CSV table of N, CA, C and O in Angstrom, one decimal:
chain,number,residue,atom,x,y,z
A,9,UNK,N,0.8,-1.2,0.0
A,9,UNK,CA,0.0,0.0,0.0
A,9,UNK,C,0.9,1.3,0.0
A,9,UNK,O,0.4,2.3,-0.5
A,10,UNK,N,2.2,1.1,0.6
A,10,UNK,CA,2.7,2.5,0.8
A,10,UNK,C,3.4,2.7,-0.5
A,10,UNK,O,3.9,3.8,-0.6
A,11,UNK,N,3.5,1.9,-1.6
A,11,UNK,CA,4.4,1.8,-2.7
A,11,UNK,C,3.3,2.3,-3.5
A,11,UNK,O,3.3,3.4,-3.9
A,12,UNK,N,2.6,1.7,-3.6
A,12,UNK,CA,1.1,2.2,-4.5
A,12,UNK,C,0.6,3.6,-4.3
A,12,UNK,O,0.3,4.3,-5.2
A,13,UNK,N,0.6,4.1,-3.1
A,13,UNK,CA,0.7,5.4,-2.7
A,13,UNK,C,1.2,6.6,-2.9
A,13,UNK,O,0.6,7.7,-3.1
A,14,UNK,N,2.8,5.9,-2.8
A,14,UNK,CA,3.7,6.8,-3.3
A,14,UNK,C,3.9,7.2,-4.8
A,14,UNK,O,4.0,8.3,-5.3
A,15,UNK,N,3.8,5.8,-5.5
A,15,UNK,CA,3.6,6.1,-7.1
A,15,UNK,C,2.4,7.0,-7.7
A,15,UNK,O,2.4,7.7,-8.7
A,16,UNK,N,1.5,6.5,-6.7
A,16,UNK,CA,0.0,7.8,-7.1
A,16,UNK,C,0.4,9.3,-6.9
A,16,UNK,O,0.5,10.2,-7.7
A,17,UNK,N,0.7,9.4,-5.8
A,17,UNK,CA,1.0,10.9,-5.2
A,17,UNK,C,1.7,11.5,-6.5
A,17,UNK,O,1.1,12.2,-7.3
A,18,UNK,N,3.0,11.2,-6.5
A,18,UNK,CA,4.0,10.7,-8.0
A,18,UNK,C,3.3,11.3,-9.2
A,18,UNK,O,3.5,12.4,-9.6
A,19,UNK,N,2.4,10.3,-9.8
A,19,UNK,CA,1.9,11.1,-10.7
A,19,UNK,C,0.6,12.1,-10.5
A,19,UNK,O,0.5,12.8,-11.5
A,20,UNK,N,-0.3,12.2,-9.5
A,20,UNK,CA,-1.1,13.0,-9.4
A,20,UNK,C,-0.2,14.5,-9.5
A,20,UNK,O,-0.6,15.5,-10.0
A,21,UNK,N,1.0,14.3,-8.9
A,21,UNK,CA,2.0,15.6,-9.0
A,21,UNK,C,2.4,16.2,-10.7
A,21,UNK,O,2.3,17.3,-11.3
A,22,UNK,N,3.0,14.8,-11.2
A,22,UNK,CA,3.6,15.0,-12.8
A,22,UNK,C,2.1,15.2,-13.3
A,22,UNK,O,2.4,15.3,-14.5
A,23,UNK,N,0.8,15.4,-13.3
A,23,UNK,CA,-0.1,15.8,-14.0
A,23,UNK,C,-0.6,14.2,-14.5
A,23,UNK,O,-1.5,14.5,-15.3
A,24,UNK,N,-0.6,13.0,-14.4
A,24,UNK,CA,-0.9,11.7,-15.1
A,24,UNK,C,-2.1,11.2,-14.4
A,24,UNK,O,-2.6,10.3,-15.1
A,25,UNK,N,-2.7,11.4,-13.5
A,25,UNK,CA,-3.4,11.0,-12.4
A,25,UNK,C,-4.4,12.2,-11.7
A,25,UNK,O,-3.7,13.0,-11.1
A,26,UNK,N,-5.4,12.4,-11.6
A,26,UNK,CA,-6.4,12.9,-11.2
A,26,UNK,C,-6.5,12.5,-9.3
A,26,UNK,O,-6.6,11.4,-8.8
A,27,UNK,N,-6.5,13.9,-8.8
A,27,UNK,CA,-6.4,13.9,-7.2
A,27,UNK,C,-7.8,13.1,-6.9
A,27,UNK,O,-8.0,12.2,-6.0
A,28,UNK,N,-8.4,13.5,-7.6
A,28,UNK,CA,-9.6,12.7,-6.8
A,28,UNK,C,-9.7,11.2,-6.9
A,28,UNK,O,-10.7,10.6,-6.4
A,29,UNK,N,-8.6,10.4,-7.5
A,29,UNK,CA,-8.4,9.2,-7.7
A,29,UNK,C,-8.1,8.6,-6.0
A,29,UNK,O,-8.5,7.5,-5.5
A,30,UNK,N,-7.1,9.9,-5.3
A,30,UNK,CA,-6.2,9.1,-4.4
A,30,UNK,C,-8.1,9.7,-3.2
A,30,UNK,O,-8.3,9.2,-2.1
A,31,UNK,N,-8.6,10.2,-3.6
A,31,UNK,CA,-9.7,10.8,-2.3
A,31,UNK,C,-9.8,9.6,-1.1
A,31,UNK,O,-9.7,9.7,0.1
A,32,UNK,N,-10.2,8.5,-2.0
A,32,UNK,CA,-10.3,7.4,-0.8
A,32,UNK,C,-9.6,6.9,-0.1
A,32,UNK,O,-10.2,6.0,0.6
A,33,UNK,N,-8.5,7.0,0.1
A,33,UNK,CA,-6.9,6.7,0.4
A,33,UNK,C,-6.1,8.0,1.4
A,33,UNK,O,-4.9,7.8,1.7
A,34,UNK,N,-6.8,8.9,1.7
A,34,UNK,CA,-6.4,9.8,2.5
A,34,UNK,C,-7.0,10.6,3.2
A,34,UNK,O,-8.2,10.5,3.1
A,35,UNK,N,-6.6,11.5,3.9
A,35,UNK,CA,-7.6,11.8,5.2
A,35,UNK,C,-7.5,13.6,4.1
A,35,UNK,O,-6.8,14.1,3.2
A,36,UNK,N,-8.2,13.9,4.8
A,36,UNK,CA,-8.9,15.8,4.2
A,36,UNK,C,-7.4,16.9,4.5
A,36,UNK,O,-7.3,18.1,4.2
A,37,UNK,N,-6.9,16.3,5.0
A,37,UNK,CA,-5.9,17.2,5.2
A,37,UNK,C,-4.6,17.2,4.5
A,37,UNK,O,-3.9,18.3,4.5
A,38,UNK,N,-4.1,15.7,3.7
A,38,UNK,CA,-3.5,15.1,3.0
A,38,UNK,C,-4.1,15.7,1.3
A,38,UNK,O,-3.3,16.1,0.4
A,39,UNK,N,-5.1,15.6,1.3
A,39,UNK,CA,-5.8,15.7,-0.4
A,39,UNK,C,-5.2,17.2,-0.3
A,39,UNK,O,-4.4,17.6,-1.1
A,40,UNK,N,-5.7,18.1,0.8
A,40,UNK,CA,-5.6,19.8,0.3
A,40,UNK,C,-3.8,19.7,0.6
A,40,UNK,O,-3.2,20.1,-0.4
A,41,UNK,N,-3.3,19.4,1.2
A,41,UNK,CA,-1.6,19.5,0.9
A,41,UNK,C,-1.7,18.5,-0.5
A,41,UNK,O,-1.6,19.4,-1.4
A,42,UNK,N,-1.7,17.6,-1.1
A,42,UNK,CA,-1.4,17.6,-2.6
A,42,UNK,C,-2.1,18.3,-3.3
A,42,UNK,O,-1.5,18.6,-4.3
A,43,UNK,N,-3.5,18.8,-3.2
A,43,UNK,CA,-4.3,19.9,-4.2
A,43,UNK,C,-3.1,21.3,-4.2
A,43,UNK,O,-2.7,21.7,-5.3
A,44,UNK,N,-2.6,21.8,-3.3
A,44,UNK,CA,-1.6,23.2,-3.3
A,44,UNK,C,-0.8,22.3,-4.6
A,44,UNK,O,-1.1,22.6,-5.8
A,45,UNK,N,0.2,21.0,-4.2
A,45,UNK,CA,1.0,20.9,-4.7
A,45,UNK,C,0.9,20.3,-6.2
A,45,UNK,O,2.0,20.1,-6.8
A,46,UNK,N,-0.3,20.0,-7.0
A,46,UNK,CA,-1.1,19.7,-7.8
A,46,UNK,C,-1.0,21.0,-8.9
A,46,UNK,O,-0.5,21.0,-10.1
A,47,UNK,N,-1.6,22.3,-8.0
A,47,UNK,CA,-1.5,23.8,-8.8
A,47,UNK,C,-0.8,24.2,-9.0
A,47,UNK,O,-0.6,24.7,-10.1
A,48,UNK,N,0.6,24.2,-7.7
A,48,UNK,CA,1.7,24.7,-8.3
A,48,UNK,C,2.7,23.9,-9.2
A,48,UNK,O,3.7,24.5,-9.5
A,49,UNK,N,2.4,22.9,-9.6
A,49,UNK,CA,3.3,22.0,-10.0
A,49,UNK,C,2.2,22.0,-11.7
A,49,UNK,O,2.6,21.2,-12.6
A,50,UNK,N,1.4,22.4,-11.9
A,50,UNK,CA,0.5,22.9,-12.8
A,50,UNK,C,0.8,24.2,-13.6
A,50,UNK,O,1.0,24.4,-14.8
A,51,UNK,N,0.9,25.1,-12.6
A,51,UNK,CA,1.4,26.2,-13.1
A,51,UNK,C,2.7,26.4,-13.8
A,51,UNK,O,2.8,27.3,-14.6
A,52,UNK,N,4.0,25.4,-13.4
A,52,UNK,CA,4.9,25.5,-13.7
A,52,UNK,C,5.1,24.8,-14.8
A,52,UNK,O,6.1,25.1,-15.4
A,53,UNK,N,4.4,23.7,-15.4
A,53,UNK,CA,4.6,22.8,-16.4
A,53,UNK,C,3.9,23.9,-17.9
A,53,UNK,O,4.2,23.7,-19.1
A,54,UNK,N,2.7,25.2,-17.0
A,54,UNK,CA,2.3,25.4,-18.0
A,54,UNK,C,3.4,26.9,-18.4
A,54,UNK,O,3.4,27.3,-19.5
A,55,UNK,N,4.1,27.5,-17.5
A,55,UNK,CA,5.1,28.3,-17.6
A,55,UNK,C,6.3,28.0,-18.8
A,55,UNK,O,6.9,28.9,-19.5
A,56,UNK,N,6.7,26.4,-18.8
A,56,UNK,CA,8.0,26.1,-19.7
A,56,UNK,C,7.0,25.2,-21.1
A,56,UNK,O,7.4,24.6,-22.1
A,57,UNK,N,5.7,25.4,-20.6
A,57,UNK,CA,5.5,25.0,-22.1
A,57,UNK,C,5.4,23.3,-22.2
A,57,UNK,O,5.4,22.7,-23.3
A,58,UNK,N,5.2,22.3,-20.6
A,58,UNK,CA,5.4,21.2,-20.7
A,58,UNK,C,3.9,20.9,-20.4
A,58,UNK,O,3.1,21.6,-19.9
A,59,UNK,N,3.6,19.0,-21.1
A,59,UNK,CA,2.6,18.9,-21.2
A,59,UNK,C,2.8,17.9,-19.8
A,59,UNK,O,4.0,17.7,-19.5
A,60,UNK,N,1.9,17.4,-19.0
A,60,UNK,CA,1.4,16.4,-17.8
A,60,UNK,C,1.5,14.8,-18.5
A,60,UNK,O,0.8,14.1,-19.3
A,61,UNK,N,2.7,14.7,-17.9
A,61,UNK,CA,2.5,12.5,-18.2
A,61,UNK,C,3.3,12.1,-17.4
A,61,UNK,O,4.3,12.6,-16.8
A,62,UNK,N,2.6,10.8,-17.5
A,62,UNK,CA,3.2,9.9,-16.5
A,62,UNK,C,4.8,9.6,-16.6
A,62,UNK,O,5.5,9.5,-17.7
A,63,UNK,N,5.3,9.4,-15.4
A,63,UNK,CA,6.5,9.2,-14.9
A,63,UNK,C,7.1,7.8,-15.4
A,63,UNK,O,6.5,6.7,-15.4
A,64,UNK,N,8.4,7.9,-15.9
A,64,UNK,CA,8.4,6.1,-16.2
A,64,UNK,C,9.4,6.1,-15.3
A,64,UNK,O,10.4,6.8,-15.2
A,65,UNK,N,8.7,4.7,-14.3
A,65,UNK,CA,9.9,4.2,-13.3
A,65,UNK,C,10.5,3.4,-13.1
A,65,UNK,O,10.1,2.3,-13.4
A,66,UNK,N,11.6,3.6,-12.7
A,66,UNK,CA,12.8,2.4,-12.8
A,66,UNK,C,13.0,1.6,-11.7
A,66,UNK,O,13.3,0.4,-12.0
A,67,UNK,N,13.0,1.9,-10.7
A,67,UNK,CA,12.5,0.9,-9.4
A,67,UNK,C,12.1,1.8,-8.1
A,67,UNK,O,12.0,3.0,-8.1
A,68,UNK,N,11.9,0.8,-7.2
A,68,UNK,CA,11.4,1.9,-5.9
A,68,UNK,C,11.8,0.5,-4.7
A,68,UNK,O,11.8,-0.7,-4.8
A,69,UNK,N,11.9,1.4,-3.5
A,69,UNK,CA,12.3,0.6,-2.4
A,69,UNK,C,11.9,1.0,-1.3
A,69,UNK,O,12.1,2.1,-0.9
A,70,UNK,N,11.1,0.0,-0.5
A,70,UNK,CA,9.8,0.2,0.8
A,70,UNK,C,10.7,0.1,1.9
A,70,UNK,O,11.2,-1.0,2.1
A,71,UNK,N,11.0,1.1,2.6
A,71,UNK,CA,11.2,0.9,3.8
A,71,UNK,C,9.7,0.7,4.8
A,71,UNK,O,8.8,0.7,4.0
A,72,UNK,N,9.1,0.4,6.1
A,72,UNK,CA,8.1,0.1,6.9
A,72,UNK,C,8.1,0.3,8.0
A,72,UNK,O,8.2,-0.9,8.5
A,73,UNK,N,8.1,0.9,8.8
A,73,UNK,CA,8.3,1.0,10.5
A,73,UNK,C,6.3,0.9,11.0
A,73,UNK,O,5.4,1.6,10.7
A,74,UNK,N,6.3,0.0,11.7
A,74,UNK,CA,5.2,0.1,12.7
A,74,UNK,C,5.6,0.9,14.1
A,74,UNK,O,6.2,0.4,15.1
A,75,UNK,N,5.1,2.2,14.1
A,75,UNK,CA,5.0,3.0,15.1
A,75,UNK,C,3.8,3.0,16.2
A,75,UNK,O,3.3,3.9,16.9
A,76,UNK,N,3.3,1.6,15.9
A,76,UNK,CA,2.2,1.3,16.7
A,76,UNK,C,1.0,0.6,16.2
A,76,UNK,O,0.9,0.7,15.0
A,77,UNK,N,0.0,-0.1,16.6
A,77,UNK,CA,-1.0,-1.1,16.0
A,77,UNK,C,-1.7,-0.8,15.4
A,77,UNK,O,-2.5,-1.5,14.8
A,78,UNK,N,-1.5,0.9,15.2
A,78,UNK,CA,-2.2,1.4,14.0
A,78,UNK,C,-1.7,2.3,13.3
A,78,UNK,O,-2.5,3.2,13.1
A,79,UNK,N,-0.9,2.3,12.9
A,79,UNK,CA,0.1,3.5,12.2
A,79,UNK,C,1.4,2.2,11.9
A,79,UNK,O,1.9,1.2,12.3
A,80,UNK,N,1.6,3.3,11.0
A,80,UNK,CA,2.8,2.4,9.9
A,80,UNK,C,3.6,3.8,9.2
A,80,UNK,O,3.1,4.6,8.3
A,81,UNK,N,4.4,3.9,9.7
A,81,UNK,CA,5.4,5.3,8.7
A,81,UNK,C,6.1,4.1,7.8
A,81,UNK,O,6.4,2.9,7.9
A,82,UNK,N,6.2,5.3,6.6
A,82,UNK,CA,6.9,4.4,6.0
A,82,UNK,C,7.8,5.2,4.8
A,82,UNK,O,7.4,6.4,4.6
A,83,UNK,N,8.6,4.9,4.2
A,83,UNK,CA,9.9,5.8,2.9
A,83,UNK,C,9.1,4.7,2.3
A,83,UNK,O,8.5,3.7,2.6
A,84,UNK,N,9.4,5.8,0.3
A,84,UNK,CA,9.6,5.0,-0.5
A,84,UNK,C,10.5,5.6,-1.3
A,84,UNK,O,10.4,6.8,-1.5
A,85,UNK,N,11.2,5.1,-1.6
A,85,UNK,CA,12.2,5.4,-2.7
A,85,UNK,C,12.1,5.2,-4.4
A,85,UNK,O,12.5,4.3,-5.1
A,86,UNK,N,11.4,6.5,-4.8
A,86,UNK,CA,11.4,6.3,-6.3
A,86,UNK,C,12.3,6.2,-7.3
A,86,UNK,O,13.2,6.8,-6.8
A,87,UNK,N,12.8,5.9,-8.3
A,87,UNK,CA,14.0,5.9,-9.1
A,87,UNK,C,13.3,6.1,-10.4
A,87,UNK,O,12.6,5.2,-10.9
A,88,UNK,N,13.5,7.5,-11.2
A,88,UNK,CA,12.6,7.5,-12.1
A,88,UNK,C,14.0,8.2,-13.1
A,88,UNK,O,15.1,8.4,-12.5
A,89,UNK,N,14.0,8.4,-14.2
A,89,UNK,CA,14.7,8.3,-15.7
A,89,UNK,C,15.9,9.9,-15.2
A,89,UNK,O,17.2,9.8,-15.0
A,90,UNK,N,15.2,10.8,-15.0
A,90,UNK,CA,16.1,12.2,-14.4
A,90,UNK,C,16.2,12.3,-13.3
A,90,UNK,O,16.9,13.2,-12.8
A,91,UNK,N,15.4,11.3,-12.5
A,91,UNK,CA,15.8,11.8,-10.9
A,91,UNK,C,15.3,10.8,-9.7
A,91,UNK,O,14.4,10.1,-10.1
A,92,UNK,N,15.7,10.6,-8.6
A,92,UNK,CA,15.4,10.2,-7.5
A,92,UNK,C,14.2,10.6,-6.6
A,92,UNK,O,14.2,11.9,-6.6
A,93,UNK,N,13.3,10.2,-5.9
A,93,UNK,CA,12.6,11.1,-5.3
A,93,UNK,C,12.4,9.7,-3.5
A,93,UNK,O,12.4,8.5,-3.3
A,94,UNK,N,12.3,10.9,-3.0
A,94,UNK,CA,11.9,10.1,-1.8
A,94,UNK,C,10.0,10.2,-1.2
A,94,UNK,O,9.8,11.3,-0.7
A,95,UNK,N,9.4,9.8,-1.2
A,95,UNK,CA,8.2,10.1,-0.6
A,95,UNK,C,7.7,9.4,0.8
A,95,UNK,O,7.4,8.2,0.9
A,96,UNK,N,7.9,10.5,1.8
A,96,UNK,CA,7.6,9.7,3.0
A,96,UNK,C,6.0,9.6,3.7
A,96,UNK,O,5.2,10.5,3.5
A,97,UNK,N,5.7,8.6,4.3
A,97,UNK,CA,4.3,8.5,4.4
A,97,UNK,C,3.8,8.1,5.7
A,97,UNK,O,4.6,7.4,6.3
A,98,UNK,N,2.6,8.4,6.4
A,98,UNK,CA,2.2,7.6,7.7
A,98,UNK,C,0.8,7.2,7.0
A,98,UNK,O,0.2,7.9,6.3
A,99,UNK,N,0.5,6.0,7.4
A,99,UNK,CA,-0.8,5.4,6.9
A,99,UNK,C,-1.3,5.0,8.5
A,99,UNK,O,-0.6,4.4,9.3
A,100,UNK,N,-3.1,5.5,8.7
A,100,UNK,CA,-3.3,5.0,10.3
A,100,UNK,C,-4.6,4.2,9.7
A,100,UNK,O,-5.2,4.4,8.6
A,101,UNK,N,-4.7,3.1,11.1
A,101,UNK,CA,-6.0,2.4,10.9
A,101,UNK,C,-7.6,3.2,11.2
A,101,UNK,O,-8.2,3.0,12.3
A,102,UNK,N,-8.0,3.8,10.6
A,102,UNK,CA,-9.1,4.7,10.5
A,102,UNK,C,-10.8,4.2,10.4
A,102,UNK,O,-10.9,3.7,9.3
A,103,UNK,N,-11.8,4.2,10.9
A,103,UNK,CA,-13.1,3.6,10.9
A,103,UNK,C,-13.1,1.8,9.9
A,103,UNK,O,-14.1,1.4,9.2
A,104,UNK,N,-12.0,1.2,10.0
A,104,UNK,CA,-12.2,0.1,9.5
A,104,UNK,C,-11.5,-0.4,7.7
A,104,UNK,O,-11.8,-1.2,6.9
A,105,UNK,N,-10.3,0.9,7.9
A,105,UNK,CA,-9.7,1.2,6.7
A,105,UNK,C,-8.4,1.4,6.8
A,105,UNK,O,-8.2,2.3,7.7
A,106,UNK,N,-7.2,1.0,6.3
A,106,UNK,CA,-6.1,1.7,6.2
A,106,UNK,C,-6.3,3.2,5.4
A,106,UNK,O,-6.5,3.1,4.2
A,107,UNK,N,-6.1,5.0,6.0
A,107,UNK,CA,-5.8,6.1,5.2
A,107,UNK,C,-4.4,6.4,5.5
A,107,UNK,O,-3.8,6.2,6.6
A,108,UNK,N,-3.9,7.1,4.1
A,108,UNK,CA,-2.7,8.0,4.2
A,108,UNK,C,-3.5,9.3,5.2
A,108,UNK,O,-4.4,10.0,4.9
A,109,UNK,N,-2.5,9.2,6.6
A,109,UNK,CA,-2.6,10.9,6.9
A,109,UNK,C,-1.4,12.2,6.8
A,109,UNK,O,-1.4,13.3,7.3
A,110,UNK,N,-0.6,11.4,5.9
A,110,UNK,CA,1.0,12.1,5.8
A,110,UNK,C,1.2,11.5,4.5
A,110,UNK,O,1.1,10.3,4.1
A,111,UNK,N,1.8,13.0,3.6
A,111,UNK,CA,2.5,12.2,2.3
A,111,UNK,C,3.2,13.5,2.2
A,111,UNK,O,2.7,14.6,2.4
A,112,UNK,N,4.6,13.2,1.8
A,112,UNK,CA,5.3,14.3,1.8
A,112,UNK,C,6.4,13.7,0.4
A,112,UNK,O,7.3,13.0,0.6
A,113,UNK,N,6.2,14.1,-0.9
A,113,UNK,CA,7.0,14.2,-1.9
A,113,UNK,C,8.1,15.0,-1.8
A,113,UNK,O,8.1,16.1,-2.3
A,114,UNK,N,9.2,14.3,-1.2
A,114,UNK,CA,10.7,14.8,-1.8
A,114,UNK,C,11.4,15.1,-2.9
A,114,UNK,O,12.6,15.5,-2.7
């Protein structure tokens, strides 16, 4: 889950992926921190003239810590064609669901 996560976040950022894809998957406070980073990362693609597509990736690597019976932090390590990216994440056990309440794209 935190790999799958990370890769969404990923491209909802590069423009490939629609925020409201990840809605079910995160708590309200997560969605409006990637919505900011959504626009500005929108505005700048449309500044140089670039179009929104998906990322092609070359591998990724899960780190996992359980910080308790309901929470899980966790790294992922993207490796994509121009660059590295780190996205770190906390996922908690919520009304009978794993949600991201932390995503932070490095």
């Amino acid at each position: 889950m935190l790999e799958n996560l990370a890769l969404s976040a990923i491209e909802v950022i590069a423009g490939a992926r629609d925020l409201e894809q990840l809605g079910r998957w995160v708590t309200r406070e997560v969605y409006e921190h990637l919505s900011i980073r959504v626009t500005v990362a929108s505005r700048a693609r449309r500044v140089r003239g670039a179009v929104g597509k998906r990322p092609v990736i070359l591998g990724t690597r899960v780190s996992a810590f359980h910080t308790g019976d309901t929470i899980v932090d966790g790294v992922v390590t993207v490796t994509m064609r121009d660059r590295t990216r780190a996205v770190a994440l906390r996922i908690e056990w919520v009304r009978g669901r794993w949600r991201a309440s932390a995503i932070h794209v490095l």
